[in-house]
PDB file of C-alpha atoms in Angstrom:
ATOM      1  CA  MET V   1      31.344 -41.999  42.610  1.00 91.00           C
ATOM      2  CA  ILE V   2      30.193 -38.502  42.960  1.00 97.00           C
ATOM      3  CA  ALA V   3      27.927 -37.690  45.674  1.00 97.00           C
ATOM      4  CA  ILE V   4      25.445 -34.876  45.327  1.00 97.00           C
ATOM      5  CA  PHE V   5      24.885 -34.246  49.445  1.00 97.00           C
ATOM      6  CA  ASP V   6      20.708 -33.303  49.241  1.00 95.00           C
ATOM      7  CA  TYR V   7      19.445 -31.460  52.478  1.00 93.00           C
ATOM      8  CA  GLY V   8      16.559 -30.586  51.317  1.00 87.00           C
ATOM      9  CA  ALA V   9      17.297 -27.221  49.457  1.00 76.00           C
ATOM     10  CA  GLY V  10      19.954 -26.458  47.713  1.00 67.00           C
ATOM     11  CA  ASN V  11      20.200 -26.366  43.267  1.00 75.00           C
ATOM     12  CA  LEU V  12      20.199 -30.105  42.951  1.00 86.00           C
ATOM     13  CA  ARG V  13      18.883 -29.956  39.463  1.00 89.00           C
ATOM     14  CA  SER V  14      20.805 -27.661  37.733  1.00 91.00           C
ATOM     15  CA  VAL V  15      24.231 -29.902  38.987  1.00 94.00           C
ATOM     16  CA  GLU V  16      22.600 -32.689  38.200  1.00 93.00           C
ATOM     17  CA  ASN V  17      22.339 -31.521  35.016  1.00 93.00           C
ATOM     18  CA  THR V  18      26.042 -29.997  34.769  1.00 94.00           C
ATOM     19  CA  LEU V  19      27.110 -33.361  35.519  1.00 95.00           C
ATOM     20  CA  ALA V  20      24.591 -35.157  33.240  1.00 94.00           C
ATOM     21  CA  GLU V  21      26.252 -33.100  30.404  1.00 94.00           C
ATOM     22  CA  LEU V  22      30.266 -33.849  31.311  1.00 95.00           C
ATOM     23  CA  GLY V  23      28.617 -37.661  31.363  1.00 95.00           C
ATOM     24  CA  ALA V  24      29.863 -38.161  35.073  1.00 95.00           C
ATOM     25  CA  THR V  25      28.298 -41.040  37.187  1.00 95.00           C
ATOM     26  CA  TYR V  26      26.924 -39.644  39.992  1.00 96.00           C
ATOM     27  CA  THR V  27      24.019 -40.525  42.706  1.00 96.00           C
ATOM     28  CA  LEU V  28      21.921 -38.313  45.280  1.00 96.00           C
ATOM     29  CA  VAL V  29      22.951 -38.589  49.556  1.00 97.00           C
ATOM     30  CA  ARG V  30      20.738 -38.236  52.391  1.00 96.00           C
ATOM     31  CA  HIS V  31      23.435 -40.073  55.313  1.00 96.00           C
ATOM     32  CA  SER V  32      26.844 -40.080  56.107  1.00 96.00           C
ATOM     33  CA  ALA V  33      26.482 -43.892  54.837  1.00 96.00           C
ATOM     34  CA  GLY V  34      25.999 -42.472  51.025  1.00 96.00           C
ATOM     35  CA  LEU V  35      29.210 -39.649  52.159  1.00 97.00           C
ATOM     36  CA  ARG V  36      32.154 -42.687  53.628  1.00 96.00           C
ATOM     37  CA  ALA V  37      31.249 -44.664  50.067  1.00 96.00           C
ATOM     38  CA  ALA V  38      31.664 -41.361  47.817  1.00 97.00           C
ATOM     39  CA  SER V  39      34.924 -41.349  45.765  1.00 97.00           C
ATOM     40  CA  LYS V  40      34.245 -37.080  45.294  1.00 98.00           C
ATOM     41  CA  ILE V  41      31.315 -35.134  47.328  1.00 98.00           C
ATOM     42  CA  ILE V  42      29.235 -31.983  46.445  1.00 97.00           C
ATOM     43  CA  LEU V  43      27.711 -29.666  48.656  1.00 97.00           C
ATOM     44  CA  PRO V  44      25.460 -27.092  46.687  1.00 94.00           C
ATOM     45  CA  GLY V  45      24.014 -24.156  48.666  1.00 85.00           C
ATOM     46  CA  VAL V  46      21.091 -22.149  48.213  1.00 85.00           C
ATOM     47  CA  GLY V  47      19.212 -20.350  50.595  1.00 87.00           C
ATOM     48  CA  HIS V  48      20.068 -19.482  55.033  1.00 94.00           C
ATOM     49  CA  PHE V  49      23.349 -20.626  56.594  1.00 97.00           C
ATOM     50  CA  GLY V  50      21.240 -21.471  59.671  1.00 96.00           C
ATOM     51  CA  GLN V  51      18.955 -23.893  57.500  1.00 95.00           C
ATOM     52  CA  ILE V  52      21.873 -25.844  56.085  1.00 96.00           C
ATOM     53  CA  MET V  53      24.281 -26.803  59.614  1.00 97.00           C
ATOM     54  CA  ARG V  54      20.954 -27.629  61.155  1.00 96.00           C
ATOM     55  CA  ALA V  55      20.344 -29.811  58.396  1.00 96.00           C
ATOM     56  CA  LEU V  56      23.872 -31.513  58.703  1.00 97.00           C
ATOM     57  CA  ASP V  57      23.237 -31.495  62.395  1.00 97.00           C
ATOM     58  CA  GLU V  58      19.403 -32.771  62.175  1.00 97.00           C
ATOM     59  CA  MET V  59      20.212 -35.304  59.599  1.00 97.00           C
ATOM     60  CA  GLU V  60      24.098 -37.032  61.796  1.00 97.00           C
ATOM     61  CA  VAL V  61      26.325 -36.173  59.016  1.00 98.00           C
ATOM     62  CA  ARG V  62      28.579 -32.713  60.014  1.00 97.00           C
ATOM     63  CA  GLY V  63      31.188 -35.605  61.764  1.00 97.00           C
ATOM     64  CA  ALA V  64      30.860 -37.594  58.213  1.00 97.00           C
ATOM     65  CA  PHE V  65      31.727 -34.373  55.994  1.00 98.00           C
ATOM     66  CA  ILE V  66      34.647 -33.550  58.206  1.00 98.00           C
ATOM     67  CA  GLU V  67      36.058 -36.746  58.664  1.00 97.00           C
ATOM     68  CA  ARG V  68      35.728 -37.052  54.356  1.00 98.00           C
ATOM     69  CA  ILE V  69      37.455 -34.161  54.137  1.00 98.00           C
ATOM     70  CA  ARG V  70      40.555 -34.671  56.123  1.00 97.00           C
ATOM     71  CA  ALA V  71      40.480 -38.036  54.632  1.00 97.00           C
ATOM     72  CA  GLY V  72      41.712 -35.883  51.607  1.00 98.00           C
ATOM     73  CA  VAL V  73      38.342 -37.380  49.339  1.00 98.00           C
ATOM     74  CA  PRO V  74      37.527 -34.279  46.884  1.00 98.00           C
ATOM     75  CA  PHE V  75      34.812 -31.471  48.132  1.00 98.00           C
ATOM     76  CA  LEU V  76      33.473 -29.207  46.220  1.00 98.00           C
ATOM     77  CA  GLY V  77      31.434 -26.695  48.445  1.00 97.00           C
ATOM     78  CA  ILE V  78      29.088 -24.857  45.990  1.00 97.00           C
ATOM     79  CA  CYS V  79      28.302 -21.036  47.111  1.00 96.00           C
ATOM     80  CA  LEU V  80      26.472 -21.505  50.880  1.00 96.00           C
ATOM     81  CA  GLY V  81      28.356 -25.165  50.458  1.00 97.00           C
ATOM     82  CA  LEU V  82      31.571 -23.033  50.647  1.00 98.00           C
ATOM     83  CA  HIS V  83      30.502 -20.744  53.316  1.00 98.00           C
ATOM     84  CA  ALA V  84      29.841 -24.002  55.647  1.00 98.00           C
ATOM     85  CA  LEU V  85      33.295 -24.985  55.265  1.00 98.00           C
ATOM     86  CA  PHE V  86      33.961 -21.538  57.643  1.00 98.00           C
ATOM     87  CA  GLU V  87      33.611 -21.308  61.866  1.00 98.00           C
ATOM     88  CA  SER V  88      30.388 -19.376  61.042  1.00 98.00           C
ATOM     89  CA  SER V  89      28.156 -16.453  59.690  1.00 98.00           C
ATOM     90  CA  GLU V  90      26.528 -13.020  60.200  1.00 97.00           C
ATOM     91  CA  GLU V  91      23.285 -15.075  58.520  1.00 97.00           C
ATOM     92  CA  ALA V  92      23.284 -16.964  61.592  1.00 97.00           C
ATOM     93  CA  PRO V  93      24.628 -15.552  64.685  1.00 96.00           C
ATOM     94  CA  GLY V  94      25.396 -18.433  67.608  1.00 96.00           C
ATOM     95  CA  VAL V  95      25.188 -20.908  64.751  1.00 97.00           C
ATOM     96  CA  CYS V  96      28.755 -22.737  64.014  1.00 98.00           C
ATOM     97  CA  GLY V  97      30.284 -23.756  60.666  1.00 98.00           C
ATOM     98  CA  MET V  98      32.593 -26.657  59.739  1.00 98.00           C
ATOM     99  CA  GLY V  99      35.286 -24.695  61.140  1.00 98.00           C
ATOM    100  CA  LEU V 100      37.817 -26.624  58.801  1.00 98.00           C
ATOM    101  CA  TYR V 101      38.751 -22.765  57.679  1.00 98.00           C
ATOM    102  CA  ALA V 102      39.224 -20.160  60.152  1.00 97.00           C
ATOM    103  CA  GLY V 103      37.103 -16.822  59.606  1.00 97.00           C
ATOM    104  CA  VAL V 104      33.219 -15.645  59.480  1.00 98.00           C
ATOM    105  CA  VAL V 105      31.066 -15.476  56.730  1.00 98.00           C
ATOM    106  CA  ARG V 106      29.560 -11.567  56.431  1.00 98.00           C
ATOM    107  CA  ARG V 107      27.396  -9.739  54.850  1.00 97.00           C
ATOM    108  CA  PHE V 108      28.162  -6.803  51.891  1.00 96.00           C
ATOM    109  CA  PRO V 109      28.054  -3.559  53.887  1.00 94.00           C
ATOM    110  CA  GLN V 110      24.743  -1.579  54.467  1.00 90.00           C
ATOM    111  CA  ASP V 111      25.415   0.751  50.924  1.00 90.00           C
ATOM    112  CA  ALA V 112      26.094  -2.380  48.263  1.00 90.00           C
ATOM    113  CA  ARG V 113      23.264  -3.229  46.526  1.00 90.00           C
ATOM    114  CA  VAL V 114      22.610  -7.401  47.575  1.00 90.00           C
ATOM    115  CA  PRO V 115      21.563  -9.701  46.677  1.00 92.00           C
ATOM    116  CA  HIS V 116      24.554  -9.766  44.579  1.00 93.00           C
ATOM    117  CA  MET V 117      23.238 -11.149  41.670  1.00 93.00           C
ATOM    118  CA  GLY V 118      24.656 -11.686  38.021  1.00 95.00           C
ATOM    119  CA  TRP V 119      28.310 -11.897  36.001  1.00 97.00           C
ATOM    120  CA  ASN V 120      31.495 -10.869  37.420  1.00 96.00           C
ATOM    121  CA  ASN V 121      34.587 -11.375  37.484  1.00 96.00           C
ATOM    122  CA  LEU V 122      37.860 -13.633  38.716  1.00 97.00           C
ATOM    123  CA  GLU V 123      40.404 -12.394  39.603  1.00 96.00           C
ATOM    124  CA  ALA V 124      43.077 -15.140  40.656  1.00 96.00           C
ATOM    125  CA  VAL V 125      45.543 -14.706  43.423  1.00 96.00           C
ATOM    126  CA  LYS V 126      47.263 -18.086  42.733  1.00 95.00           C
ATOM    127  CA  PRO V 127      47.252 -21.051  40.481  1.00 95.00           C
ATOM    128  CA  SER V 128      44.306 -22.918  40.336  1.00 96.00           C
ATOM    129  CA  ARG V 129      43.137 -26.808  39.064  1.00 97.00           C
ATOM    130  CA  LEU V 130      39.736 -25.611  38.924  1.00 96.00           C
ATOM    131  CA  LEU V 131      40.256 -22.918  36.680  1.00 96.00           C
ATOM    132  CA  ALA V 132      42.396 -24.855  34.458  1.00 95.00           C
ATOM    133  CA  GLY V 133      41.975 -23.646  31.036  1.00 90.00           C
ATOM    134  CA  ALA V 134      39.500 -21.093  32.222  1.00 89.00           C
ATOM    135  CA  GLY V 135      41.469 -18.139  30.736  1.00 85.00           C
ATOM    136  CA  ALA V 136      42.381 -14.651  32.525  1.00 84.00           C
ATOM    137  CA  ALA V 137      40.015 -13.491  34.585  1.00 91.00           C
ATOM    138  CA  PRO V 138      36.513 -15.609  33.370  1.00 96.00           C
ATOM    139  CA  TRP V 139      33.342 -14.385  33.910  1.00 96.00           C
ATOM    140  CA  VAL V 140      30.997 -16.390  36.110  1.00 97.00           C
ATOM    141  CA  TYR V 141      27.106 -16.239  37.674  1.00 96.00           C
ATOM    142  CA  PHE V 142      26.923 -15.119  41.282  1.00 96.00           C
ATOM    143  CA  ALA V 143      23.486 -14.688  43.565  1.00 95.00           C
ATOM    144  CA  HIS V 144      24.546 -14.151  46.666  1.00 95.00           C
ATOM    145  CA  SER V 145      24.598 -11.315  50.053  1.00 96.00           C
ATOM    146  CA  TYR V 146      26.933 -12.878  52.274  1.00 97.00           C
ATOM    147  CA  TYR V 147      30.593 -13.613  51.396  1.00 98.00           C
ATOM    148  CA  ALA V 148      33.747 -15.318  52.710  1.00 98.00           C
ATOM    149  CA  PRO V 149      36.585 -14.140  53.547  1.00 98.00           C
ATOM    150  CA  VAL V 150      40.260 -13.935  51.936  1.00 98.00           C
ATOM    151  CA  THR V 151      42.561 -16.574  53.680  1.00 98.00           C
ATOM    152  CA  PRO V 152      45.868 -18.733  52.677  1.00 97.00           C
ATOM    153  CA  ALA V 153      43.363 -21.471  51.110  1.00 98.00           C
ATOM    154  CA  THR V 154      41.709 -18.542  48.413  1.00 98.00           C
ATOM    155  CA  ALA V 155      42.821 -19.147  45.172  1.00 98.00           C
ATOM    156  CA  ALA V 156      40.544 -16.472  43.188  1.00 98.00           C
ATOM    157  CA  THR V 157      39.005 -13.381  44.514  1.00 98.00           C
ATOM    158  CA  CYS V 158      36.227 -11.502  43.430  1.00 98.00           C
ATOM    159  CA  THR V 159      35.342  -7.486  44.273  1.00 96.00           C
ATOM    160  CA  TYR V 160      31.848  -5.986  44.888  1.00 96.00           C
ATOM    161  CA  THR V 161      32.584  -3.690  47.156  1.00 94.00           C
ATOM    162  CA  LEU V 162      35.031  -5.547  48.715  1.00 96.00           C
ATOM    163  CA  PRO V 163      37.433  -8.159  47.806  1.00 97.00           C
ATOM    164  CA  TYR V 164      36.566 -11.509  48.963  1.00 98.00           C
ATOM    165  CA  THR V 165      37.011 -15.644  48.828  1.00 98.00           C
ATOM    166  CA  ALA V 166      34.858 -16.215  44.739  1.00 98.00           C
ATOM    167  CA  LEU V 167      37.106 -19.803  45.029  1.00 98.00           C
ATOM    168  CA  LEU V 168      38.751 -21.591  47.865  1.00 98.00           C
ATOM    169  CA  GLU V 169      41.294 -24.306  46.724  1.00 98.00           C
ATOM    170  CA  ASP V 170      43.066 -26.323  49.220  1.00 98.00           C
ATOM    171  CA  GLY V 171      44.287 -29.804  48.454  1.00 97.00           C
ATOM    172  CA  ASN V 172      41.531 -31.689  47.694  1.00 98.00           C
ATOM    173  CA  THR V 173      39.194 -28.958  49.809  1.00 98.00           C
ATOM    174  CA  PHE V 174      37.834 -26.568  46.411  1.00 98.00           C
ATOM    175  CA  GLY V 175      34.791 -23.782  47.693  1.00 98.00           C
ATOM    176  CA  VAL V 176      33.077 -21.822  45.093  1.00 98.00           C
ATOM    177  CA  GLN V 177      30.693 -18.376  46.223  1.00 98.00           C
ATOM    178  CA  PHE V 178      29.510 -18.121  42.373  1.00 97.00           C
ATOM    179  CA  HIS V 179      27.283 -21.037  40.661  1.00 95.00           C
ATOM    180  CA  PRO V 180      29.603 -23.045  38.467  1.00 95.00           C
ATOM    181  CA  GLU V 181      25.867 -25.036  37.446  1.00 94.00           C
ATOM    182  CA  LYS V 182      24.891 -21.354  35.696  1.00 93.00           C
ATOM    183  CA  SER V 183      28.122 -19.770  34.418  1.00 95.00           C
ATOM    184  CA  GLY V 184      28.047 -21.354  30.767  1.00 93.00           C
ATOM    185  CA  PRO V 185      30.830 -22.905  29.562  1.00 94.00           C
ATOM    186  CA  VAL V 186      33.336 -21.543  32.046  1.00 95.00           C
ATOM    187  CA  GLY V 187      31.257 -23.130  34.854  1.00 95.00           C
ATOM    188  CA  LEU V 188      31.054 -26.261  32.745  1.00 95.00           C
ATOM    189  CA  ALA V 189      34.704 -26.492  32.286  1.00 95.00           C
ATOM    190  CA  ILE V 190      35.300 -26.102  36.508  1.00 96.00           C
ATOM    191  CA  MET V 191      32.728 -28.409  37.081  1.00 96.00           C
ATOM    192  CA  LYS V 192      34.359 -31.214  34.291  1.00 96.00           C
ATOM    193  CA  ASN V 193      38.276 -29.642  36.389  1.00 97.00           C
ATOM    194  CA  PHE V 194      36.845 -31.187  39.823  1.00 97.00           C
TER     195      PHE V 194
END
């Protein structure tokens, strides 16, 4: 069963609609028992880094997320769900992320128009299971003001004033800065690959 984690915000309905269109079985979960029962986990994110991390701590699920990811359960973080995998974010100084990947999520430079909103293409930097069949330099939909750094786990970048991680893929761990649930047929293919 795929668990979509509901922390009280996020883009749940669009993610649910996408999974339903694919015929996938899923459930919304709000506790660690639901995460521990899941065969795959999706953490959609819309909002503020501090908000999501405080919600995960108040719900006492941070440890369960880390435990399940380290145990090899396939995990997909969408937008803010990708940011949560890192150590911290400039959006919420002093708030710790899950720390599964080194680095700080940063705000686009002051001269950039933010949020970066709309369609942009992905630039693959290594083979990706999520992008299988998506074609060369697929176009996907973004809506964000902060970006994850490029790391050894980066599978695809996007350039908006500077290159950043648009798709992280590391064993069972996947994170996307874009919104596959709003990216048309390419996004549907990416969700199907997950």
